[in-house]
Short mmCIF file of C-alpha atoms in Angstrom, two decimals:
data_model
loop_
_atom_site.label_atom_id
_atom_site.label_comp_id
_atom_site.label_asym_id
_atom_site.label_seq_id
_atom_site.Cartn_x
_atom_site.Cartn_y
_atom_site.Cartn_z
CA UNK A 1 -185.90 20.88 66.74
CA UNK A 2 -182.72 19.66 65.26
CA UNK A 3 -180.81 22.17 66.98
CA UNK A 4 -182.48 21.22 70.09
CA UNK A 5 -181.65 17.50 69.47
CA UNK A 6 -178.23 18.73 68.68
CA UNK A 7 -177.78 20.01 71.51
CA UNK A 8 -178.85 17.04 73.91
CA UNK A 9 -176.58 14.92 71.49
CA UNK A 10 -173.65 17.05 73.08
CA UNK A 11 -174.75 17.43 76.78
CA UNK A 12 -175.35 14.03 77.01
CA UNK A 13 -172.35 12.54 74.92
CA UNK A 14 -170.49 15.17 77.48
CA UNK A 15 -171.82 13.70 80.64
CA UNK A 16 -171.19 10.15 79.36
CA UNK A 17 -167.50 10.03 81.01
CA UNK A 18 -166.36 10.26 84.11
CA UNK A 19 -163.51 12.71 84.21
CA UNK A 20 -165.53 15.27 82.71
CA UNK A 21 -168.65 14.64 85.14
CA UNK A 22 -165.85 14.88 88.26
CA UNK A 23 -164.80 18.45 86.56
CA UNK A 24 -168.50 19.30 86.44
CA UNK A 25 -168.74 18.56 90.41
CA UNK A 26 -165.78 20.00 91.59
CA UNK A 27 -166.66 23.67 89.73
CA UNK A 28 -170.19 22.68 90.71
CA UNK A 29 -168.44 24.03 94.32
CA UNK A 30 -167.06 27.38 92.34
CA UNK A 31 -164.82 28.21 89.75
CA UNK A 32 -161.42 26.26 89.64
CA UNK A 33 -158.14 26.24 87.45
CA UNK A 34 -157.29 24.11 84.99
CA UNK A 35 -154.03 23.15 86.92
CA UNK A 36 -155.93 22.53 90.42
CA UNK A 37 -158.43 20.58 88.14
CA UNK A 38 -156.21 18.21 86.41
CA UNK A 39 -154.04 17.71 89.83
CA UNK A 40 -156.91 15.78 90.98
CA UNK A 41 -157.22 13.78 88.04
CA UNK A 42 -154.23 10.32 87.40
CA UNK A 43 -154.18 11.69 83.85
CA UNK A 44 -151.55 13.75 81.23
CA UNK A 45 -152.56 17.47 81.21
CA UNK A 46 -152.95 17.07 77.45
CA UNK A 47 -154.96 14.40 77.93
CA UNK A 48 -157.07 16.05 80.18
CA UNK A 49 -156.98 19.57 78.15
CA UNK A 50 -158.80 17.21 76.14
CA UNK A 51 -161.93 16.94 78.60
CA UNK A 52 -162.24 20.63 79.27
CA UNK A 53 -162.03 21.93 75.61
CA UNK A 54 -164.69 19.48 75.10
CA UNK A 55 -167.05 20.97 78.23
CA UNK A 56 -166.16 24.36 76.95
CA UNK A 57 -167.25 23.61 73.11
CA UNK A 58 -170.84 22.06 74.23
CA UNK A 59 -171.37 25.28 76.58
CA UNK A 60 -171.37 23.30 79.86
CA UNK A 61 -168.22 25.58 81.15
CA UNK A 62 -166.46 28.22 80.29
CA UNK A 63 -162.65 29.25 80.79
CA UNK A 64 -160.98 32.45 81.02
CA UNK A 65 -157.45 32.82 80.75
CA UNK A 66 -155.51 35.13 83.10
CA UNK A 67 -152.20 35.49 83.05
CA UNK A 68 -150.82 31.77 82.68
CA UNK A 69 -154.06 30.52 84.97
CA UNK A 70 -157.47 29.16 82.95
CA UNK A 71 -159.88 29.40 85.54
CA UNK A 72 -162.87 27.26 84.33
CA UNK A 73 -166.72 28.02 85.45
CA UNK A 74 -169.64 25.75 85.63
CA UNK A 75 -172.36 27.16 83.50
CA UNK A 76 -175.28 25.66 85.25
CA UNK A 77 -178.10 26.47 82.73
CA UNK A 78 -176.61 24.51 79.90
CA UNK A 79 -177.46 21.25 82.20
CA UNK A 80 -181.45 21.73 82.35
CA UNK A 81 -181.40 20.73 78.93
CA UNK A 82 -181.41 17.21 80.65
CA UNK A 83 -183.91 18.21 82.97
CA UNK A 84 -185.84 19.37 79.81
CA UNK A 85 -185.66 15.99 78.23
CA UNK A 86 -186.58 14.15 81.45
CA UNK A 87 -189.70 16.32 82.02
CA UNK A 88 -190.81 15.56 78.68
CA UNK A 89 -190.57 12.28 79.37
CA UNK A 90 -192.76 12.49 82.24
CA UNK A 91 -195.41 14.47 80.01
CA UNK A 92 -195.09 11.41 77.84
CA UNK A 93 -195.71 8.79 80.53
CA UNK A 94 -198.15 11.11 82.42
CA UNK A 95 -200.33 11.54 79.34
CA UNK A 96 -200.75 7.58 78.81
CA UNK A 97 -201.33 7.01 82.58
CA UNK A 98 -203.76 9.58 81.96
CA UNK A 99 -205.65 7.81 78.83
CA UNK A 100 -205.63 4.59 80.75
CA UNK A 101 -207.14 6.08 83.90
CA UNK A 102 -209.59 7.58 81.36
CA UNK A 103 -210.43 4.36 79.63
CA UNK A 104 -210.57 2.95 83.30
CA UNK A 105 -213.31 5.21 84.76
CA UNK A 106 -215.41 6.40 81.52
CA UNK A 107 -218.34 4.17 81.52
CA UNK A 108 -218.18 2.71 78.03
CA UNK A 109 -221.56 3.29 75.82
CA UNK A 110 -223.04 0.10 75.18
CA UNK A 111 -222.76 -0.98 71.67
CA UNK B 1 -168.74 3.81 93.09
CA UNK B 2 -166.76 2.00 90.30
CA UNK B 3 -170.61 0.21 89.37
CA UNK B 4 -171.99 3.72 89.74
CA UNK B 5 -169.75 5.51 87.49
CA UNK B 6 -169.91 2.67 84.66
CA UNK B 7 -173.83 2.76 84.99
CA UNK B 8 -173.54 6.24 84.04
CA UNK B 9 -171.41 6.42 81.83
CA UNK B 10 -173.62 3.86 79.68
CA UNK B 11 -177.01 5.58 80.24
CA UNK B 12 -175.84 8.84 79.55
CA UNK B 13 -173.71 7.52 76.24
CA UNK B 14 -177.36 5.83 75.74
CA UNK B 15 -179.08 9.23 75.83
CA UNK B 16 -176.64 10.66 73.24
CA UNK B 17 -177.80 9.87 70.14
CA UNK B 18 -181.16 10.92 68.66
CA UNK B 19 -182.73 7.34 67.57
CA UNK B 20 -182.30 6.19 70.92
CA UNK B 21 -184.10 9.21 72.44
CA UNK B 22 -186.85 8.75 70.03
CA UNK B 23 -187.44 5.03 70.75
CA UNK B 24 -187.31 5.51 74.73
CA UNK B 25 -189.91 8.34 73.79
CA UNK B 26 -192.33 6.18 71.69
CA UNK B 27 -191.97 3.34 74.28
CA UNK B 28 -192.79 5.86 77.06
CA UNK B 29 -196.47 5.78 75.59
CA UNK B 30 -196.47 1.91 75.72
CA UNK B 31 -194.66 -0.96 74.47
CA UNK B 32 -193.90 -1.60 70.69
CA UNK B 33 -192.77 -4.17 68.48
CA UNK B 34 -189.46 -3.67 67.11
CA UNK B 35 -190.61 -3.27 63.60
CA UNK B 36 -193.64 -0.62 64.33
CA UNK B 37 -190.07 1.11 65.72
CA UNK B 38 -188.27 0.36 63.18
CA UNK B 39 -190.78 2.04 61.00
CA UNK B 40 -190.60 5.42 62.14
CA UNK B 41 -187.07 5.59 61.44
CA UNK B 42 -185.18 6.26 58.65
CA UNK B 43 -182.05 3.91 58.65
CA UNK B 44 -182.35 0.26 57.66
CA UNK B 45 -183.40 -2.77 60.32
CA UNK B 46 -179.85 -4.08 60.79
CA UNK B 47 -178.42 -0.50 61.93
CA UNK B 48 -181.75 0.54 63.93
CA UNK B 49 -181.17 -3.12 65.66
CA UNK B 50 -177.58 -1.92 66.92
CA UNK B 51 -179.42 1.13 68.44
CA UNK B 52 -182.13 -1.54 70.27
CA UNK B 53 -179.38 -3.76 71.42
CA UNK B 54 -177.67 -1.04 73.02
CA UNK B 55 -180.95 0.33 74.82
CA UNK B 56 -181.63 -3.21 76.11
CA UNK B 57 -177.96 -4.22 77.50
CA UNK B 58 -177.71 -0.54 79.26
CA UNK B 59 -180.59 -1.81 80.64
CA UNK B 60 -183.00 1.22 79.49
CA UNK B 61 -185.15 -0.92 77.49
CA UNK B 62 -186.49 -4.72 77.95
CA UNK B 63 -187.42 -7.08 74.92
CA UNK B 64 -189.27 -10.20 74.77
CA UNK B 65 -189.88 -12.71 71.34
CA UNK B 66 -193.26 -13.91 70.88
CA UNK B 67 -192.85 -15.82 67.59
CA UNK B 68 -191.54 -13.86 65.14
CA UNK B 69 -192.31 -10.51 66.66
CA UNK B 70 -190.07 -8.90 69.64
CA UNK B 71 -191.71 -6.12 71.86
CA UNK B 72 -189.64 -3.92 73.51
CA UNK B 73 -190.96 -2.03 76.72
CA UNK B 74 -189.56 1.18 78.38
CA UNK B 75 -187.69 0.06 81.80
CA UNK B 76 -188.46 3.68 83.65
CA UNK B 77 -185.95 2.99 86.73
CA UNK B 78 -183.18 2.99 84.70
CA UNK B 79 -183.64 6.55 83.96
CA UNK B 80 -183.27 7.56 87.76
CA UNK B 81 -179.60 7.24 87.52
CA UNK B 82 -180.05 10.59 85.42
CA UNK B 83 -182.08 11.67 88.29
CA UNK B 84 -179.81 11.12 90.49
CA UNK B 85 -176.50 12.61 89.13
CA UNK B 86 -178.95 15.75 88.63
CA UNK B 87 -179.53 15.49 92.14
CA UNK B 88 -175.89 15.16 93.56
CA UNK B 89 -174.87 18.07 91.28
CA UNK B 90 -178.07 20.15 92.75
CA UNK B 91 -176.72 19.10 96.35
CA UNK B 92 -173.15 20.20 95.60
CA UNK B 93 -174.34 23.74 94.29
CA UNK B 94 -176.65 24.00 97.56
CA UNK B 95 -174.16 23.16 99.56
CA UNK B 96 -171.71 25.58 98.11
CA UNK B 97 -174.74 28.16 98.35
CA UNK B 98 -175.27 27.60 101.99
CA UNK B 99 -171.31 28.24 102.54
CA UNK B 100 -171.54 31.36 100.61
CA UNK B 101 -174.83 32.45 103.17
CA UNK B 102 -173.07 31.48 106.12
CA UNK B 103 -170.03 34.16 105.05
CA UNK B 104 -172.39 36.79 104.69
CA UNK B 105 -175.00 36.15 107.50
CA UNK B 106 -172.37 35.38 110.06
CA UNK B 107 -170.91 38.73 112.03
CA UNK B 108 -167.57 37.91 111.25
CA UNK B 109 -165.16 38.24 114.25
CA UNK B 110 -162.90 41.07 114.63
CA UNK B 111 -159.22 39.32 114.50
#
């Protein structure tokens, strides 16, 4: 459980910027390098190493260094945690729509 | 797009931390006063207040002070930005799918 919340601390915190969700929609189209990656971005490489060690450390890419290119992957399954949390949400908001319908159409015993 | 992005970027920084979670999670069964909240946590009123504050000006929650007691109700909609990043990112991948079905369903021509 405290892994688990760990773990949506991270994916979130990670989609909370917007360079890093751009990088996450560009390799969401296949794998790119860091350099074609960073081109499209107005910031310093360094800067903008910064981004992708940080996608790489909470699992939602991975790189792979060949030769003097990092080609970067989007690892897809590390996102449904956010689906996960959203669902459960739903179960949460289901399951009181569900007690109100319930107190709504059980006759209640006289008392 | 600017609007978009910001939004974003301060539901997903939101979703982040743990507290926050847990609050949008007991308010998804129905609203609460901030102290019945404040309860289930650990951490002292004045530091779970910063975490309330920051739900309600992203927007995610809404509070209202009846005398001395403020309720604080879960503002679902909010929540469909998440939706819809999850979406766009689905699209992108489909999109890149179809591409990748088109290259091997389509005869290419001899050159």
């Amino acid at each position: 459980m405290a892994q688990h919340s760990s773990s949506l601390d991270e994916v979130f915190g990670a989609l909370s910027d917007p360079t890093r969700r751009l990088v996450l929609g560009e390799l969401g189209r296949g794998p790119a390098s860091v350099g074609d990656l960073a081109r499209a971005s107005p910031m310093t490489l360094p800067s903008f190493m910064k981004h992708i060690r940080m996608l790489e450390s909470t699992g939602l890419i991975r790189t792979r260094k060949a030769g003097r290119v990092r080609t970067c992957t989007l690892n897809r399954d590390r996102l449904a945690v956010v689906d996960g949390w959203l669902a459960e949400q739903r179960a949460i908001w289901e399951g009181r729509t569900d007690r109100l319908e319930q107190f709504v159409t059980t006759p209640q015993e006289p008392s």
